PDB file of C-alpha atoms in Angstrom:
ATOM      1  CA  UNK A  66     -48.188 -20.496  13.959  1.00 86.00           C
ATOM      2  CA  UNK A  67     -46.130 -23.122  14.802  1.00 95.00           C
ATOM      3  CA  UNK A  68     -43.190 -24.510  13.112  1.00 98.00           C
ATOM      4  CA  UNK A  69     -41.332 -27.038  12.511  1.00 98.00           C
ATOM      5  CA  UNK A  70     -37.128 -26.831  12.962  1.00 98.00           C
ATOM      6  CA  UNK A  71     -33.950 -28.784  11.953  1.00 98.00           C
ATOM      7  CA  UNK A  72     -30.961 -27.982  13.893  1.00 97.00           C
ATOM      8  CA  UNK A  73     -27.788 -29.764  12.379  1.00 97.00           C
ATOM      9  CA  UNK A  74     -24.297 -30.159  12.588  1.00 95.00           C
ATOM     10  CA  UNK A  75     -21.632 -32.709  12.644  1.00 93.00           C
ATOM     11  CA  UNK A  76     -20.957 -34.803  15.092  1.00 89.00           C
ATOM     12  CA  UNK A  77     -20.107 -33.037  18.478  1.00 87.00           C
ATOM     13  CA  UNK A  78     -21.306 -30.088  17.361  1.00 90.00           C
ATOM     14  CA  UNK A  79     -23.289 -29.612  20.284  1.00 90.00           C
ATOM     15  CA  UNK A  80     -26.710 -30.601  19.096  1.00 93.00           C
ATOM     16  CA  UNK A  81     -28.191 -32.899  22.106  1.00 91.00           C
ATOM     17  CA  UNK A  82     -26.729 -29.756  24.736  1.00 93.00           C
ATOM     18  CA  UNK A  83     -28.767 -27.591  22.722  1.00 94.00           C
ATOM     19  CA  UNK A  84     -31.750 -29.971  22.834  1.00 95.00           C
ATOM     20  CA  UNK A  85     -31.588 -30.347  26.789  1.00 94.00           C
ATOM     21  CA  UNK A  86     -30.984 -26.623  26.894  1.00 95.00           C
ATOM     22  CA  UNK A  87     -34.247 -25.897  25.291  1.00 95.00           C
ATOM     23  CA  UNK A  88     -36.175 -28.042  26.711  1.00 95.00           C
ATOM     24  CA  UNK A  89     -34.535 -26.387  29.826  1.00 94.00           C
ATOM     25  CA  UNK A  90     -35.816 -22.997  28.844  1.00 96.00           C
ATOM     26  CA  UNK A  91     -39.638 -23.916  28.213  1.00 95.00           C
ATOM     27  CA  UNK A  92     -39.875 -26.065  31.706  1.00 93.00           C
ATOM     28  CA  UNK A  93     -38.407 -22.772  33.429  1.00 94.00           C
ATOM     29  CA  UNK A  94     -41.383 -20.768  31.929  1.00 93.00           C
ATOM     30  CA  UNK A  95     -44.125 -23.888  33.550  1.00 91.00           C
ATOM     31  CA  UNK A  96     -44.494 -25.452  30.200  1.00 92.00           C
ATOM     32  CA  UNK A  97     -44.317 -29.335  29.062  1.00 90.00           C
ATOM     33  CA  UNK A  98     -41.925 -30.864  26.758  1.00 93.00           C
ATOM     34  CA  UNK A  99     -41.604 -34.150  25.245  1.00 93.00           C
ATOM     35  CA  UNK A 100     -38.135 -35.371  24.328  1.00 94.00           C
ATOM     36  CA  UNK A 101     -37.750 -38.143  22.126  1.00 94.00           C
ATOM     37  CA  UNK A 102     -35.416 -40.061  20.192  1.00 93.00           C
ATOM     38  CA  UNK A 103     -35.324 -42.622  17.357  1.00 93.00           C
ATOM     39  CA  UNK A 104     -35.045 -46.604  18.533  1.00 89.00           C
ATOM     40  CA  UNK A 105     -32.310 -46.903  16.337  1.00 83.00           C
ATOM     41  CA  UNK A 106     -30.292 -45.051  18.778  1.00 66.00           C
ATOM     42  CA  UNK A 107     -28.720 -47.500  21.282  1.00 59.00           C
ATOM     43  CA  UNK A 108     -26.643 -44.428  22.619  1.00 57.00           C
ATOM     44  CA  UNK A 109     -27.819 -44.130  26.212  1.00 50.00           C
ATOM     45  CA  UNK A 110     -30.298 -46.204  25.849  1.00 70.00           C
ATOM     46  CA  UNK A 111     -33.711 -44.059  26.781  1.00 80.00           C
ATOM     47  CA  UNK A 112     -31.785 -40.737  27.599  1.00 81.00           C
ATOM     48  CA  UNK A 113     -30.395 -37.679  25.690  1.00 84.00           C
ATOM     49  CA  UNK A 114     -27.029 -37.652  26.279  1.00 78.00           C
ATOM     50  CA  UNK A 115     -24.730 -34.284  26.176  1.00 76.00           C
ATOM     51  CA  UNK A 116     -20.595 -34.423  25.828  1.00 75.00           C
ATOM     52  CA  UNK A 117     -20.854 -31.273  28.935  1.00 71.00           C
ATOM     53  CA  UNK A 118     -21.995 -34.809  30.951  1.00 74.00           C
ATOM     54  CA  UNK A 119     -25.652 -34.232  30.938  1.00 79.00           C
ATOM     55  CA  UNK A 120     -28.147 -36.400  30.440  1.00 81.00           C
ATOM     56  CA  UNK A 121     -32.175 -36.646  30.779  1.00 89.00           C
ATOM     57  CA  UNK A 122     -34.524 -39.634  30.490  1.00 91.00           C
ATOM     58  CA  UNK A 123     -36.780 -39.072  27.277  1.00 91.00           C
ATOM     59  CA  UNK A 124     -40.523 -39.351  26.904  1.00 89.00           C
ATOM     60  CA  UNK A 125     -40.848 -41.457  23.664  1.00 90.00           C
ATOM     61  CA  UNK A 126     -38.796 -44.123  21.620  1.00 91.00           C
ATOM     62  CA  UNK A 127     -39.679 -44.015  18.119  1.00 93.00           C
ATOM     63  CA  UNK A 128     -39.609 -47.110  16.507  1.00 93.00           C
ATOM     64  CA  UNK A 129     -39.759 -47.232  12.878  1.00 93.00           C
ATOM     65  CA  UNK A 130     -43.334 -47.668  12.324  1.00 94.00           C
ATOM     66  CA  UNK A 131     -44.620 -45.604  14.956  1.00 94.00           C
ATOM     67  CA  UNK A 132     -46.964 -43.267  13.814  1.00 95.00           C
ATOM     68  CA  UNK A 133     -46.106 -39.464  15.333  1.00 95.00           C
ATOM     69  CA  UNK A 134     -48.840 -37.725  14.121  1.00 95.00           C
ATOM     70  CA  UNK A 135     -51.751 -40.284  15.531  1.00 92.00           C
ATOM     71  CA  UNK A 136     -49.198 -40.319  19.067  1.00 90.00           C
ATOM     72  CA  UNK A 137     -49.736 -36.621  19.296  1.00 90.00           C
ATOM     73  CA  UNK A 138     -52.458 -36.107  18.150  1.00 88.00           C
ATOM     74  CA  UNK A 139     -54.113 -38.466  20.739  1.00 82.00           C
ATOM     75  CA  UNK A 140     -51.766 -37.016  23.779  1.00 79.00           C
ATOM     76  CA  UNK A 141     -53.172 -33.720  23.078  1.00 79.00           C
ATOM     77  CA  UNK A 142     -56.597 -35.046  23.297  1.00 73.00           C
ATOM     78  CA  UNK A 143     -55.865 -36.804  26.618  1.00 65.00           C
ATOM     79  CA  UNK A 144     -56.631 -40.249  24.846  1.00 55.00           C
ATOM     80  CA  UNK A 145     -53.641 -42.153  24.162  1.00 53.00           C
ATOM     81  CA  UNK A 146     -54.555 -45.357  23.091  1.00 51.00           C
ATOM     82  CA  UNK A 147     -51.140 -46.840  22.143  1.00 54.00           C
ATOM     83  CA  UNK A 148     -50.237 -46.367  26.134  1.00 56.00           C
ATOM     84  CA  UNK A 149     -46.737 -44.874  24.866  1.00 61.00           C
ATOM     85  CA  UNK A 150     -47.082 -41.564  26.232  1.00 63.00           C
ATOM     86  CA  UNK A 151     -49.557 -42.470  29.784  1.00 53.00           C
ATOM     87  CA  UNK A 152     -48.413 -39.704  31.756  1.00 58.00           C
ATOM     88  CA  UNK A 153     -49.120 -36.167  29.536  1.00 58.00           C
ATOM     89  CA  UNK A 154     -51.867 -34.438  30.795  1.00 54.00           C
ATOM     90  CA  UNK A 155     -55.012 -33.654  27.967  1.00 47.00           C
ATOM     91  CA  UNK A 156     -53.666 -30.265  25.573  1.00 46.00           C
ATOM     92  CA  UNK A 157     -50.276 -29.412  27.951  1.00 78.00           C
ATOM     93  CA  UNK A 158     -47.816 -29.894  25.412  1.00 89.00           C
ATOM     94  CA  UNK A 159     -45.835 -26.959  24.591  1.00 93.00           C
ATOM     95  CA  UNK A 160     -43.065 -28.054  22.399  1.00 95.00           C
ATOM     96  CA  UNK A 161     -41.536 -32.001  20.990  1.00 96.00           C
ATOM     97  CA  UNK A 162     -37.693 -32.496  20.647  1.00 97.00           C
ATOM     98  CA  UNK A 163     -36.434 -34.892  19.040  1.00 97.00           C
ATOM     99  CA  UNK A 164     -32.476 -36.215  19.338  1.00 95.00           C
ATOM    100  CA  UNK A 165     -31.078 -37.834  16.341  1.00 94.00           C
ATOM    101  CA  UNK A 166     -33.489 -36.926  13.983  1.00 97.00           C
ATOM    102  CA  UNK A 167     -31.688 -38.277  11.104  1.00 96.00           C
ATOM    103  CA  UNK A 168     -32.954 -41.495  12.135  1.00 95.00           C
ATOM    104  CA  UNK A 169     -36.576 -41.057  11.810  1.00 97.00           C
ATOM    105  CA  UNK A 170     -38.358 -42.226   8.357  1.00 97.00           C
ATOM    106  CA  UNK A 171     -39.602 -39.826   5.677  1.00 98.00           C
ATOM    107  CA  UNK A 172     -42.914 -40.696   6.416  1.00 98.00           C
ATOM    108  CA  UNK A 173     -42.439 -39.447   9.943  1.00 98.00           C
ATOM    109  CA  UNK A 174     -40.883 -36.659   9.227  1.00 98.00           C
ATOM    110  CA  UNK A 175     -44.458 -35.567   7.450  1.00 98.00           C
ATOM    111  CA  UNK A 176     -46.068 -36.698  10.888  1.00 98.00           C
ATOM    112  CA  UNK A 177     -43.934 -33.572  12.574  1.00 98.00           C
ATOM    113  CA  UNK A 178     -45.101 -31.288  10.106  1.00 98.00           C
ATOM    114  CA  UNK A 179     -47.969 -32.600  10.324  1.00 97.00           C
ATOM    115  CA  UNK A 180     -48.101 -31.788  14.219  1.00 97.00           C
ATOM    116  CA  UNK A 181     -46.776 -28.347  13.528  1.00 97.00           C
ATOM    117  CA  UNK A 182     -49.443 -27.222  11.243  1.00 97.00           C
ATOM    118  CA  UNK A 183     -52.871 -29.206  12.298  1.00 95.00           C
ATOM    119  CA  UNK A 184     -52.015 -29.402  16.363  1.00 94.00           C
ATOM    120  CA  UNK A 185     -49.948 -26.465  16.679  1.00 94.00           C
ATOM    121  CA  UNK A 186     -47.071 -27.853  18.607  1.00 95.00           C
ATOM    122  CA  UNK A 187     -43.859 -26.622  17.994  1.00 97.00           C
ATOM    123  CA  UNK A 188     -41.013 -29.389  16.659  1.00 98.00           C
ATOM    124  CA  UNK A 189     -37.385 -28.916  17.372  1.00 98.00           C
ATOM    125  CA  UNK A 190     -35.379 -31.962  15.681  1.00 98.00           C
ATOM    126  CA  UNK A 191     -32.097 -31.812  16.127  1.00 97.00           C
ATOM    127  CA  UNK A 192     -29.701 -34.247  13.778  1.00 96.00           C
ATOM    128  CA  UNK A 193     -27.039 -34.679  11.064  1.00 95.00           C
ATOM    129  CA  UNK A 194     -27.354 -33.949   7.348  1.00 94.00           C
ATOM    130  CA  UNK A 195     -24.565 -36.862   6.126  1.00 94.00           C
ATOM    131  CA  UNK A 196     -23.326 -40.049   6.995  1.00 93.00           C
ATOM    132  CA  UNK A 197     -19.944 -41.010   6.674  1.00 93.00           C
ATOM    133  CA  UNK A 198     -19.784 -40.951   3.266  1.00 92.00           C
ATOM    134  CA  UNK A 199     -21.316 -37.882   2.576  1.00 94.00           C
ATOM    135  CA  UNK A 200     -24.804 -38.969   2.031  1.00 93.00           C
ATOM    136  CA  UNK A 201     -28.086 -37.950   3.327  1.00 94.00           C
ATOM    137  CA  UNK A 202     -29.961 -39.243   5.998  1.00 95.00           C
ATOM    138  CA  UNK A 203     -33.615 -40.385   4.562  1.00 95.00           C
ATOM    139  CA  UNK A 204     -34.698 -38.490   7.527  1.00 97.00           C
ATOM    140  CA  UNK A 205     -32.424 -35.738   7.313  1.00 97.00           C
ATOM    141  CA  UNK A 206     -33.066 -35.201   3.546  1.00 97.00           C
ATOM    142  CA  UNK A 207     -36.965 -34.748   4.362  1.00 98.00           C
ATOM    143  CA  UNK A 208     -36.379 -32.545   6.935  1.00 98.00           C
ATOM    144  CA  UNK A 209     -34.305 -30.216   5.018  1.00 98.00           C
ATOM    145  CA  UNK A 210     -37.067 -30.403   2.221  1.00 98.00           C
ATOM    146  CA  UNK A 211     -40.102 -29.445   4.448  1.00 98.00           C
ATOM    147  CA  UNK A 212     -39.149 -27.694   7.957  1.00 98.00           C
ATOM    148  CA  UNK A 213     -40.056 -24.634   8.152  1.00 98.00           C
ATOM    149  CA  UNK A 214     -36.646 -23.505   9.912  1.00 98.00           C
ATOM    150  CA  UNK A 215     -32.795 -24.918   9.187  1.00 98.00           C
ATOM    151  CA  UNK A 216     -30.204 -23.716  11.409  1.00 97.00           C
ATOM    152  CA  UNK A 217     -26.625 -24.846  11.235  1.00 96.00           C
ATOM    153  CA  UNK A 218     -25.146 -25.584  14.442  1.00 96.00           C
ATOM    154  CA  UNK A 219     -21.224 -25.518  14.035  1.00 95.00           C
ATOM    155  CA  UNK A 220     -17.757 -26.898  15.244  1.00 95.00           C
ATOM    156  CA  UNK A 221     -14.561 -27.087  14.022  1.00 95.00           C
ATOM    157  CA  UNK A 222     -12.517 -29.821  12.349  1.00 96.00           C
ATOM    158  CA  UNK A 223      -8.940 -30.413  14.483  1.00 95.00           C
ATOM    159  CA  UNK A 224      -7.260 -28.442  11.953  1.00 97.00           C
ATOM    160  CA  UNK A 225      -9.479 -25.276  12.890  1.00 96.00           C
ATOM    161  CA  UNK A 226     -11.471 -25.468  10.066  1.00 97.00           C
ATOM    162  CA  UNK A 227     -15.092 -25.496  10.143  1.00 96.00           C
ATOM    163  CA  UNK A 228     -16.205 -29.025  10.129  1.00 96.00           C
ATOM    164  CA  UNK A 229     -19.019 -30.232   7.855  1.00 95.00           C
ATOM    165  CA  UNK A 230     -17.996 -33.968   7.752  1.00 95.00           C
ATOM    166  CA  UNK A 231     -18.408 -37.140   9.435  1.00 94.00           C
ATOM    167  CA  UNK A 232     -15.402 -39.017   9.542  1.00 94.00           C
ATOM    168  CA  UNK A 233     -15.891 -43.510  11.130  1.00 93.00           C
ATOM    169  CA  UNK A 234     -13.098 -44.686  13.014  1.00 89.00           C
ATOM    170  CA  UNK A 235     -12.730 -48.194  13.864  1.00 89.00           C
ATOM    171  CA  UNK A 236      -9.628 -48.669  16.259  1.00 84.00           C
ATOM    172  CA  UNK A 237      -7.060 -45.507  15.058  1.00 85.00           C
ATOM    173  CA  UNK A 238      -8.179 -46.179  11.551  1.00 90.00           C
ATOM    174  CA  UNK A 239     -11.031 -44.358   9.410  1.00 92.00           C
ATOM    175  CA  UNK A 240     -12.928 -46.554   7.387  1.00 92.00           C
ATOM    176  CA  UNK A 241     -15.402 -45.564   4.691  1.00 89.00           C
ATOM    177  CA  UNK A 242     -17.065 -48.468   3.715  1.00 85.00           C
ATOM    178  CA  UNK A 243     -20.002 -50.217   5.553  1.00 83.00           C
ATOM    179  CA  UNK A 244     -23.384 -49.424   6.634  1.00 82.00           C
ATOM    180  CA  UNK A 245     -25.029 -46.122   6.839  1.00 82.00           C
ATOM    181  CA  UNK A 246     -25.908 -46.474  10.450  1.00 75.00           C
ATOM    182  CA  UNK A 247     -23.380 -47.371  13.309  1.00 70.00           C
ATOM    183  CA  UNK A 248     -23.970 -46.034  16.207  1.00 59.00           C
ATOM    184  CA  UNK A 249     -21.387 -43.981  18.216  1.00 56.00           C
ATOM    185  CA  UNK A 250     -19.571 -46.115  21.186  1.00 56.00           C
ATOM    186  CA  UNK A 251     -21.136 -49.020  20.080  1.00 55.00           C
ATOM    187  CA  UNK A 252     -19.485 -50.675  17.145  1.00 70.00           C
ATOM    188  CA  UNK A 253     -17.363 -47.574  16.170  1.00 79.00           C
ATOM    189  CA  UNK A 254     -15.986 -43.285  16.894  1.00 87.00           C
ATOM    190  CA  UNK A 255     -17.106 -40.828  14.752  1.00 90.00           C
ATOM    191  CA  UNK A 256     -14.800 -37.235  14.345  1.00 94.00           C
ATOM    192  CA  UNK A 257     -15.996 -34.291  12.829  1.00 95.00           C
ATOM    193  CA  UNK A 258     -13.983 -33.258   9.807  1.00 96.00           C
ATOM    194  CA  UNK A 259     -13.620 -29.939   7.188  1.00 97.00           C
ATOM    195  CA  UNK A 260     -13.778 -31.249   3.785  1.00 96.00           C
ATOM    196  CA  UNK A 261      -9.873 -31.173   3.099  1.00 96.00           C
ATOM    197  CA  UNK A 262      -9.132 -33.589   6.704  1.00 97.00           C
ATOM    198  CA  UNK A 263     -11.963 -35.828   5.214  1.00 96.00           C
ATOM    199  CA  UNK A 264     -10.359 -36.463   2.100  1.00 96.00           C
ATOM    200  CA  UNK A 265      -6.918 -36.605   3.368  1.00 95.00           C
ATOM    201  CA  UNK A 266      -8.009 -39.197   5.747  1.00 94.00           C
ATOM    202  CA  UNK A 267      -8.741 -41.385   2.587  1.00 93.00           C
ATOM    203  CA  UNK A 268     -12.481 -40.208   2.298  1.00 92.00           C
ATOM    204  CA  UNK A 269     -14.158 -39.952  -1.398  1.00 86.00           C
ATOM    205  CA  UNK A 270     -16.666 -38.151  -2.822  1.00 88.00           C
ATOM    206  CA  UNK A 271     -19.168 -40.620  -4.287  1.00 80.00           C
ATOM    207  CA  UNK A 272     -20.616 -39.288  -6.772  1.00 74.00           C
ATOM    208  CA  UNK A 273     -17.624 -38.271  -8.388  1.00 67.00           C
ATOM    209  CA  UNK A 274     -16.269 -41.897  -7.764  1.00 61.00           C
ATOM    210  CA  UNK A 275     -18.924 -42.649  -9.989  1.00 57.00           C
ATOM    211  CA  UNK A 276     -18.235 -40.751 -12.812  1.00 58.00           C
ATOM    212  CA  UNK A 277     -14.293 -41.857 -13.329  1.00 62.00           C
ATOM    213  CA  UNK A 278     -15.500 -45.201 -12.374  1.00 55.00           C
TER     214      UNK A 278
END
């Protein structure tokens, strides 16, 4: 049966290498992947991007109301009618990735496990759990409620700690107000942080916040 899988970390924790590697691994076997990545993600435009300098052109941007399951479920029937996906031959899909999977709705989230279960295609979304201020991802939070898989991928804060945090730079200077998504290289720098660097860096826990408010 197939399944679907959420591979997280924090940022630079080598989540779009392991993407590209895996999608490595089933096209040296003769088997098809599609790779694709929210819209939201201005990052490289249409590619997957890896820090090791690597970099591959994906298959499908997802804007917010695209509809994953219907888009699958017609590639695999060799009738794509939205013309997003022109090129996959009818029931050669072996596996979907999907970059920045923290990005993608709730609602598609369901499509993927959707795709798992009723087309049989395995899912590997790779993403983060928390923004910058601790808090869930819509799309992260569904994922950790319904894949059938969660694997932690890991790195280390620069005091050698284990780093669970996202910490937003803007210039030299973290900053923890703002909205949820800012994309990497774009407006601002994100660095990975153990909980005791994020809070010496000025972080908060909210909810706590909100209880001695």
């Amino acid at each position: 049966m197939a399944k679907l899988y959420f591979r997280y970390g924090a940022m630079n924790s080598g989540k779009s290498t392991a993407l590209l590697q895996a999608a490595f691994n089933y096209e040296e076997r003769g088997q098809r992947v599609l790779l694709a990545k929210p819209l939201v993600d201005t990052k490289g435009d249409a590619r997957v991007l890896s820090r090791l300098g690597v970099s591959r052109e994906v298959d499908l941007l997802v804007a917010p109301d695209t509809d994953l399951f219907a888009l699958m479920s017609d590639a695999v029937r060799g009738h794509d009618s939205s013309a997003l996906l022109p090129d996959i031959p009818s029931a050669a899909i072996s596996c979907l990735l999907v970059d920045e999977a923290q990005f993608l709705t709730p609602a598609q989230v369901d499509d993927l496990l959707r795709v798992t279960v009723e087309l049989d295609i395995p899912v590997l979304a790779y993403g983060i759990r928390t923004d910058f201020q601790t808090r869930s991802f819509p799309g992260s939070r569904r994922l950790l409620e319904v894949a059938h898989s969660l694997e932690e991928l890991k790195t280390i804060c620069r005091c050698g700690r284990k780093a669970m945090f996202n910490g937003r730079r803007v210039g030299q200077n973290f900053v923890f107000d703002g909205e949820q998504v800012a994309i990497d290289g774009v407006e601002v720098g994100y660095e990975s942080l153990c909980p005791r660097c994020y809070l010496d860096a000025g972080g908060s826990l909210p909810y706590r916040a909100a209880r001695q408010a």
